[in-house]
């Protein structure tokens, strides 16, 4: 259901010199804390208690709702956020991931203290769906702290969001200006799975990220295929989004409104072409790009915490950087072909935003 993106009162933790944040995602909610190492036990105790029996009053919700509505306004002024909201709504229509994570003005009256307490009891009291990640802590010490403070969550609810992919949906959102955005997505793979790595290879085979090359022939397949059909600046890339038990995979495109259809059709053709496989050299290059992408994510504590927590919940345990690189090296051309055929025969969703008069329909992409 729509949630409030605000911090719960964590005053005792703040008194320990900790910086504590409560962050709401589409399928992961995290409480992160930066604190002195000798205060980790006390801070983890307070964080757990705020899950088991959160403390707040109705009068405290007023400012939280104001802040959440402000966050909604800021977030939904970004076309990229609007696109992802619509993509999830279409892809998981009527199920957990299909619901907005942003508070709407019409919902504020229905949210009160008991509403949030019931939500916490239903969603935050299952120890099997909780990961404790520590950076700068001894692993045995962290494991002992988790055992000590998470025992009270054992036997709690085991709420698992329904993530049924609907597919074969499309939506056009008109907006001012000449530019247009489009996303064509199919069901992807869950975080921590081998399938997610294979789709990561496919992403880099087709093209991931914007092209910074102005001369020469080193553009991605997607950029090279679309370039003959464009006169204005454009970008087309492959995206691989991994959630706890599902994912999204496909194309993300920006172009002039009158050219968006041609860029989308040419990009769609590139993805179909992957059904025939690629050269050994192209596969090796894609593997190296994926390894660089994953290793780069391990360079910040924030990214390490996020990736480790997501993999722990999705796959049961996180993978080390060396394990990930080994798994990537083991991927074969046959696996890539199988994955390409699977995604190209899946039911897609198509979302566009901006000047959408020249957007093709799904059936026109076949």
CSV table of C-alpha atoms in Angstrom, one decimal:
chain,number,residue,atom,x,y,z
A,1,UNK,CA,0.0,0.0,0.0
A,2,UNK,CA,1.1,3.6,-0.3
A,3,UNK,CA,3.4,4.5,2.4
A,4,UNK,CA,4.8,7.5,4.2
A,5,UNK,CA,8.5,8.2,3.4
A,6,UNK,CA,9.4,9.5,6.8
A,7,UNK,CA,11.6,8.6,9.8
A,8,UNK,CA,10.1,6.9,12.8
A,9,UNK,CA,11.2,8.4,16.1
A,10,UNK,CA,14.6,6.8,16.9
A,11,UNK,CA,15.5,9.2,19.7
A,12,UNK,CA,17.5,6.8,21.9
A,13,UNK,CA,19.7,5.9,18.9
A,14,UNK,CA,20.4,9.6,18.3
A,15,UNK,CA,21.5,10.0,21.9
A,16,UNK,CA,24.2,7.4,21.2
A,17,UNK,CA,25.7,9.6,18.5
A,18,UNK,CA,24.2,7.6,15.7
A,19,UNK,CA,22.9,8.9,12.4
A,20,UNK,CA,19.8,6.9,11.7
A,21,UNK,CA,17.6,6.9,8.6
A,22,UNK,CA,14.4,5.0,7.7
A,23,UNK,CA,14.2,4.5,3.9
A,24,UNK,CA,11.3,3.2,2.0
A,25,UNK,CA,11.8,1.3,-1.3
A,26,UNK,CA,9.4,-0.6,-3.6
A,27,UNK,CA,10.1,-4.0,-2.1
A,28,UNK,CA,12.8,-3.2,0.5
A,29,UNK,CA,12.6,-1.0,3.6
A,30,UNK,CA,15.9,-0.2,5.4
A,31,UNK,CA,16.9,1.4,8.6
A,32,UNK,CA,20.5,2.4,8.3
A,33,UNK,CA,22.8,3.7,11.1
A,34,UNK,CA,26.2,5.2,11.2
A,35,UNK,CA,27.5,5.1,14.8
A,36,UNK,CA,30.6,4.5,17.0
A,37,UNK,CA,31.6,0.8,16.9
A,38,UNK,CA,31.2,0.5,20.7
A,39,UNK,CA,27.6,1.7,20.4
A,40,UNK,CA,26.6,-0.8,17.7
A,41,UNK,CA,24.9,-3.1,20.2
A,42,UNK,CA,22.8,-0.3,21.7
A,43,UNK,CA,21.8,1.1,18.4
A,44,UNK,CA,20.8,-2.3,16.9
A,45,UNK,CA,18.7,-2.8,20.0
A,46,UNK,CA,16.8,0.4,19.5
A,47,UNK,CA,16.4,-0.3,15.7
A,48,UNK,CA,14.9,-3.7,16.5
A,49,UNK,CA,12.6,-2.2,19.1
A,50,UNK,CA,11.3,0.3,16.6
A,51,UNK,CA,10.3,-2.6,14.3
A,52,UNK,CA,8.7,-4.7,17.1
A,53,UNK,CA,6.9,-1.8,18.9
A,54,UNK,CA,7.3,1.5,17.2
A,55,UNK,CA,6.6,4.5,19.3
A,56,UNK,CA,4.8,7.5,18.0
A,57,UNK,CA,1.6,9.5,18.5
A,58,UNK,CA,-1.2,10.8,16.3
A,59,UNK,CA,0.0,14.4,16.7
A,60,UNK,CA,3.4,13.4,15.4
A,61,UNK,CA,1.9,12.1,12.1
A,62,UNK,CA,0.9,15.6,11.0
A,63,UNK,CA,4.4,16.7,10.1
A,64,UNK,CA,5.3,13.3,8.8
A,65,UNK,CA,2.4,13.5,6.3
A,66,UNK,CA,3.4,17.0,5.3
A,67,UNK,CA,6.9,15.8,4.7
A,68,UNK,CA,5.7,12.8,2.8
A,69,UNK,CA,3.5,14.8,0.5
A,70,UNK,CA,6.4,17.2,-0.2
A,71,UNK,CA,8.5,14.2,-1.1
A,72,UNK,CA,5.8,12.9,-3.4
A,73,UNK,CA,5.6,16.3,-5.1
A,74,UNK,CA,9.4,16.4,-5.7
A,75,UNK,CA,9.6,12.7,-6.8
A,76,UNK,CA,6.7,12.9,-9.2
A,77,UNK,CA,8.0,16.1,-10.9
A,78,UNK,CA,10.8,13.8,-12.3
A,79,UNK,CA,9.7,12.1,-15.6
A,80,UNK,CA,12.0,9.1,-14.8
A,81,UNK,CA,10.1,8.5,-11.6
A,82,UNK,CA,6.7,8.9,-13.3
A,83,UNK,CA,7.8,6.3,-15.9
A,84,UNK,CA,8.9,3.8,-13.3
A,85,UNK,CA,5.7,4.3,-11.3
A,86,UNK,CA,3.6,3.6,-14.4
A,87,UNK,CA,5.8,0.7,-15.4
A,88,UNK,CA,5.4,-1.0,-12.1
A,89,UNK,CA,1.6,-0.3,-12.1
A,90,UNK,CA,1.2,-2.0,-15.5
A,91,UNK,CA,3.7,-4.8,-14.9
A,92,UNK,CA,2.3,-5.9,-11.5
A,93,UNK,CA,-1.3,-4.6,-11.9
A,94,UNK,CA,-3.3,-4.9,-8.7
A,95,UNK,CA,-0.4,-6.6,-6.7
A,96,UNK,CA,2.2,-5.5,-4.2
A,97,UNK,CA,4.9,-4.1,-6.5
A,98,UNK,CA,2.2,-2.4,-8.7
A,99,UNK,CA,1.2,0.0,-5.9
A,100,UNK,CA,2.7,3.4,-5.6
A,101,UNK,CA,5.2,4.0,-2.8
A,102,UNK,CA,4.3,7.7,-2.7
A,103,UNK,CA,1.6,9.2,-0.4
A,104,UNK,CA,-1.2,10.9,-2.2
A,105,UNK,CA,-3.2,13.7,-0.7
A,106,UNK,CA,-6.4,11.7,-0.9
A,107,UNK,CA,-5.0,9.0,1.3
A,108,UNK,CA,-3.7,11.1,4.2
A,109,UNK,CA,-7.0,11.0,6.1
A,110,UNK,CA,-7.0,7.2,6.2
A,111,UNK,CA,-3.6,7.0,7.8
A,112,UNK,CA,-3.5,7.2,11.5
A,113,UNK,CA,-1.4,5.7,14.3
A,114,UNK,CA,-3.2,2.4,14.4
A,115,UNK,CA,-2.9,2.1,10.6
A,116,UNK,CA,0.8,2.2,10.8
A,117,UNK,CA,1.0,0.0,13.9
A,118,UNK,CA,-1.0,-2.7,12.0
A,119,UNK,CA,1.2,-2.3,8.9
A,120,UNK,CA,4.3,-2.8,11.0
A,121,UNK,CA,2.9,-5.9,12.7
A,122,UNK,CA,2.0,-7.4,9.3
A,123,UNK,CA,5.2,-6.6,7.5
A,124,UNK,CA,8.2,-6.1,9.8
A,125,UNK,CA,8.0,-9.0,12.3
A,126,UNK,CA,9.3,-11.9,10.3
A,127,UNK,CA,13.0,-12.6,10.9
A,128,UNK,CA,13.2,-14.6,7.7
A,129,UNK,CA,12.7,-11.4,5.7
A,130,UNK,CA,15.2,-9.3,7.6
A,131,UNK,CA,18.9,-9.0,6.9
A,132,UNK,CA,21.4,-7.3,9.2
A,133,UNK,CA,24.4,-5.9,7.4
A,134,UNK,CA,27.4,-4.4,9.1
A,135,UNK,CA,30.3,-2.5,7.6
A,136,UNK,CA,33.4,-2.1,9.8
A,137,UNK,CA,32.2,-4.8,12.3
A,138,UNK,CA,33.7,-8.2,13.0
A,139,UNK,CA,31.5,-10.8,11.3
A,140,UNK,CA,31.2,-13.0,14.5
A,141,UNK,CA,30.3,-10.0,16.6
A,142,UNK,CA,27.7,-8.9,14.1
A,143,UNK,CA,26.2,-12.4,14.0
A,144,UNK,CA,26.0,-12.4,17.8
A,145,UNK,CA,24.3,-9.1,17.8
A,146,UNK,CA,21.7,-10.2,15.2
A,147,UNK,CA,21.0,-13.4,17.2
A,148,UNK,CA,20.6,-11.4,20.4
A,149,UNK,CA,18.2,-8.7,19.1
A,150,UNK,CA,16.3,-10.4,16.4
A,151,UNK,CA,15.0,-13.4,18.4
A,152,UNK,CA,11.9,-11.4,19.3
A,153,UNK,CA,10.9,-11.3,15.6
A,154,UNK,CA,10.9,-15.1,15.2
A,155,UNK,CA,7.5,-16.6,14.5
A,156,UNK,CA,6.2,-13.3,13.2
A,157,UNK,CA,4.2,-12.8,10.1
A,158,UNK,CA,5.6,-14.0,6.8
A,159,UNK,CA,4.1,-11.5,4.4
A,160,UNK,CA,5.3,-12.0,0.9
A,161,UNK,CA,4.2,-9.5,-1.7
A,162,UNK,CA,2.3,-11.0,-4.7
A,163,UNK,CA,4.4,-10.2,-7.8
A,164,UNK,CA,2.4,-11.7,-10.6
A,165,UNK,CA,3.6,-10.2,-13.9
A,166,UNK,CA,0.6,-9.1,-16.0
A,167,UNK,CA,2.3,-8.0,-19.2
A,168,UNK,CA,0.7,-6.9,-22.6
A,169,UNK,CA,-0.1,-3.5,-21.2
A,170,UNK,CA,0.8,-0.1,-22.6
A,171,UNK,CA,0.4,3.5,-21.4
A,172,UNK,CA,1.0,6.9,-23.0
A,173,UNK,CA,1.5,9.9,-20.8
A,174,UNK,CA,1.3,13.2,-22.7
A,175,UNK,CA,3.5,16.1,-21.5
A,176,UNK,CA,4.7,19.4,-22.9
A,177,UNK,CA,7.8,19.7,-25.0
A,178,UNK,CA,9.1,18.0,-28.1
A,179,UNK,CA,11.0,15.2,-26.4
A,180,UNK,CA,9.7,11.8,-25.5
A,181,UNK,CA,10.7,8.9,-23.2
A,182,UNK,CA,9.8,5.2,-23.6
A,183,UNK,CA,10.4,2.0,-21.7
A,184,UNK,CA,9.7,-1.4,-23.2
A,185,UNK,CA,10.1,-4.0,-20.4
A,186,UNK,CA,9.5,-7.7,-19.8
A,187,UNK,CA,9.7,-9.8,-16.7
A,188,UNK,CA,13.3,-10.1,-15.5
A,189,UNK,CA,15.1,-12.0,-12.8
A,190,UNK,CA,15.4,-11.7,-9.0
A,191,UNK,CA,18.4,-10.3,-7.3
A,192,UNK,CA,21.1,-12.8,-6.4
A,193,UNK,CA,20.1,-15.3,-9.1
A,194,UNK,CA,22.2,-16.7,-12.0
A,195,UNK,CA,19.5,-15.5,-14.3
A,196,UNK,CA,20.1,-11.9,-13.2
A,197,UNK,CA,23.8,-12.2,-14.2
A,198,UNK,CA,22.9,-13.7,-17.6
A,199,UNK,CA,20.5,-10.8,-18.2
A,200,UNK,CA,23.3,-8.5,-17.1
A,201,UNK,CA,25.4,-9.9,-19.9
A,202,UNK,CA,22.5,-9.3,-22.3
A,203,UNK,CA,22.3,-5.7,-21.1
A,204,UNK,CA,25.9,-5.1,-22.0
A,205,UNK,CA,25.8,-6.9,-25.3
A,206,UNK,CA,23.0,-4.6,-26.4
A,207,UNK,CA,24.3,-1.5,-24.7
A,208,UNK,CA,24.1,-0.1,-21.2
A,209,UNK,CA,24.5,3.6,-20.3
A,210,UNK,CA,24.7,6.6,-22.5
A,211,UNK,CA,27.3,6.9,-25.3
A,212,UNK,CA,30.1,9.3,-24.7
A,213,UNK,CA,31.8,8.6,-28.0
A,214,UNK,CA,31.6,11.3,-30.7
A,215,UNK,CA,33.8,9.8,-33.4
A,216,UNK,CA,34.6,6.2,-34.4
A,217,UNK,CA,32.7,3.0,-34.4
A,218,UNK,CA,32.6,2.0,-30.7
A,219,UNK,CA,29.0,2.8,-30.0
A,220,UNK,CA,26.8,0.2,-28.6
A,221,UNK,CA,24.6,-2.0,-30.8
A,222,UNK,CA,21.5,0.0,-29.8
A,223,UNK,CA,23.1,3.3,-30.5
A,224,UNK,CA,24.5,2.2,-33.9
A,225,UNK,CA,21.2,0.7,-35.0
A,226,UNK,CA,19.1,3.8,-34.2
A,227,UNK,CA,21.6,6.4,-35.4
A,228,UNK,CA,20.6,6.3,-39.1
A,229,UNK,CA,17.0,7.1,-38.2
A,230,UNK,CA,17.7,10.2,-36.1
A,231,UNK,CA,18.6,13.8,-36.7
A,232,UNK,CA,18.2,15.0,-33.1
A,233,UNK,CA,20.0,13.9,-29.9
A,234,UNK,CA,18.8,10.6,-28.5
A,235,UNK,CA,19.8,7.7,-26.2
A,236,UNK,CA,18.8,4.1,-26.1
A,237,UNK,CA,20.0,1.6,-23.5
A,238,UNK,CA,19.2,-1.7,-21.9
A,239,UNK,CA,18.1,-1.9,-18.3
A,240,UNK,CA,18.2,-4.8,-15.8
A,241,UNK,CA,16.2,-4.2,-12.6
A,242,UNK,CA,16.4,-6.9,-9.9
A,243,UNK,CA,14.0,-7.0,-7.0
A,244,UNK,CA,13.6,-9.6,-4.2
A,245,UNK,CA,11.7,-12.2,-6.2
A,246,UNK,CA,11.2,-10.7,-9.6
A,247,UNK,CA,12.7,-8.1,-11.9
A,248,UNK,CA,12.3,-6.0,-15.0
A,249,UNK,CA,14.4,-6.1,-18.2
A,250,UNK,CA,14.2,-4.2,-21.4
A,251,UNK,CA,14.8,-0.9,-23.2
A,252,UNK,CA,14.9,2.7,-21.9
A,253,UNK,CA,14.8,5.3,-24.6
A,254,UNK,CA,14.8,9.1,-25.0
A,255,UNK,CA,14.5,10.9,-28.3
A,256,UNK,CA,12.7,13.7,-30.1
A,257,UNK,CA,9.0,13.0,-30.3
A,258,UNK,CA,8.9,12.5,-34.0
A,259,UNK,CA,11.8,10.0,-33.9
A,260,UNK,CA,11.0,8.0,-30.7
A,261,UNK,CA,9.1,5.4,-32.7
A,262,UNK,CA,12.0,4.7,-35.1
A,263,UNK,CA,14.5,4.5,-32.2
A,264,UNK,CA,12.2,2.1,-30.4
A,265,UNK,CA,11.7,-0.1,-33.4
A,266,UNK,CA,15.4,-0.3,-34.3
A,267,UNK,CA,16.3,-1.0,-30.6
A,268,UNK,CA,13.6,-3.8,-30.5
A,269,UNK,CA,15.3,-5.3,-33.6
A,270,UNK,CA,18.7,-5.4,-31.8
A,271,UNK,CA,17.2,-7.4,-28.9
A,272,UNK,CA,15.6,-9.8,-31.4
A,273,UNK,CA,19.0,-10.3,-33.0
A,274,UNK,CA,20.5,-11.6,-29.8
A,275,UNK,CA,18.4,-14.7,-30.3
A,276,UNK,CA,21.2,-15.8,-32.7
A,277,UNK,CA,24.0,-15.5,-30.2
A,278,UNK,CA,27.1,-13.4,-30.3
A,279,UNK,CA,30.8,-13.9,-31.0
A,280,UNK,CA,33.2,-15.1,-28.3
A,281,UNK,CA,34.9,-11.8,-28.3
A,282,UNK,CA,31.6,-9.8,-27.9
A,283,UNK,CA,30.6,-12.2,-25.0
A,284,UNK,CA,34.0,-11.7,-23.3
A,285,UNK,CA,33.7,-7.9,-23.6
A,286,UNK,CA,30.2,-8.0,-22.1
A,287,UNK,CA,31.4,-10.2,-19.2
A,288,UNK,CA,34.2,-7.7,-18.4
A,289,UNK,CA,31.8,-4.8,-18.5
A,290,UNK,CA,29.4,-6.5,-16.1
A,291,UNK,CA,32.2,-7.4,-13.7
A,292,UNK,CA,33.4,-3.8,-13.8
A,293,UNK,CA,29.8,-2.6,-13.1
A,294,UNK,CA,29.4,-4.9,-10.1
A,295,UNK,CA,32.9,-4.3,-8.7
A,296,UNK,CA,32.4,-0.5,-9.0
A,297,UNK,CA,29.3,-0.9,-6.8
A,298,UNK,CA,31.4,-2.3,-4.0
A,299,UNK,CA,33.5,0.8,-3.7
A,300,UNK,CA,31.1,2.6,-1.4
A,301,UNK,CA,29.7,1.5,2.0
A,302,UNK,CA,26.2,2.5,1.0
A,303,UNK,CA,26.3,0.3,-2.1
A,304,UNK,CA,27.8,-2.6,-0.2
A,305,UNK,CA,25.0,-2.4,2.4
A,306,UNK,CA,22.3,-2.2,-0.2
A,307,UNK,CA,23.6,-5.1,-2.4
A,308,UNK,CA,24.3,-7.3,0.6
A,309,UNK,CA,20.9,-6.8,2.2
A,310,UNK,CA,19.0,-7.3,-1.0
A,311,UNK,CA,20.9,-10.5,-1.9
A,312,UNK,CA,20.6,-11.9,1.6
A,313,UNK,CA,16.8,-11.6,1.6
A,314,UNK,CA,16.4,-12.6,-2.1
A,315,UNK,CA,18.9,-15.5,-2.2
A,316,UNK,CA,19.5,-16.4,1.4
A,317,UNK,CA,23.1,-15.2,1.5
A,318,UNK,CA,25.2,-12.6,-0.3
A,319,UNK,CA,27.9,-13.3,-2.8
A,320,UNK,CA,31.4,-12.0,-2.6
A,321,UNK,CA,32.9,-10.0,-5.5
A,322,UNK,CA,35.1,-13.0,-6.4
A,323,UNK,CA,32.1,-15.3,-6.4
A,324,UNK,CA,30.2,-13.0,-8.7
A,325,UNK,CA,33.1,-12.7,-11.1
A,326,UNK,CA,33.5,-16.5,-11.2
A,327,UNK,CA,29.8,-16.9,-11.9
A,328,UNK,CA,30.0,-14.3,-14.7
A,329,UNK,CA,33.0,-16.1,-16.3
A,330,UNK,CA,31.1,-19.4,-16.3
A,331,UNK,CA,28.2,-18.0,-18.4
A,332,UNK,CA,28.1,-19.6,-21.9
A,333,UNK,CA,26.8,-18.4,-25.3
A,334,UNK,CA,24.1,-21.0,-25.0
A,335,UNK,CA,22.8,-19.5,-21.8
A,336,UNK,CA,22.8,-16.1,-23.4
A,337,UNK,CA,20.8,-17.4,-26.4
A,338,UNK,CA,18.3,-19.1,-24.1
A,339,UNK,CA,17.8,-15.9,-22.1
A,340,UNK,CA,17.4,-13.8,-25.2
A,341,UNK,CA,14.8,-16.1,-26.7
A,342,UNK,CA,12.9,-16.1,-23.4
A,343,UNK,CA,12.7,-12.3,-23.0
A,344,UNK,CA,11.9,-11.8,-26.7
A,345,UNK,CA,8.9,-14.1,-26.4
A,346,UNK,CA,7.7,-12.7,-23.1
A,347,UNK,CA,4.7,-10.4,-22.7
A,348,UNK,CA,6.0,-6.8,-22.5
A,349,UNK,CA,4.8,-3.5,-21.1
A,350,UNK,CA,5.2,-0.3,-23.0
A,351,UNK,CA,5.3,3.1,-21.3
A,352,UNK,CA,5.9,6.4,-23.0
A,353,UNK,CA,6.0,10.0,-21.7
A,354,UNK,CA,6.1,13.4,-23.4
A,355,UNK,CA,5.4,14.0,-27.1
A,356,UNK,CA,3.9,10.6,-27.7
A,357,UNK,CA,2.1,11.1,-31.0
A,358,UNK,CA,4.6,9.0,-32.9
A,359,UNK,CA,4.8,6.2,-30.4
A,360,UNK,CA,4.1,2.8,-32.0
A,361,UNK,CA,1.7,0.4,-30.4
A,362,UNK,CA,2.9,-2.9,-29.0
A,363,UNK,CA,1.5,-4.9,-31.9
A,364,UNK,CA,3.5,-2.7,-34.3
A,365,UNK,CA,6.8,-3.8,-32.8
A,366,UNK,CA,6.3,-7.5,-33.6
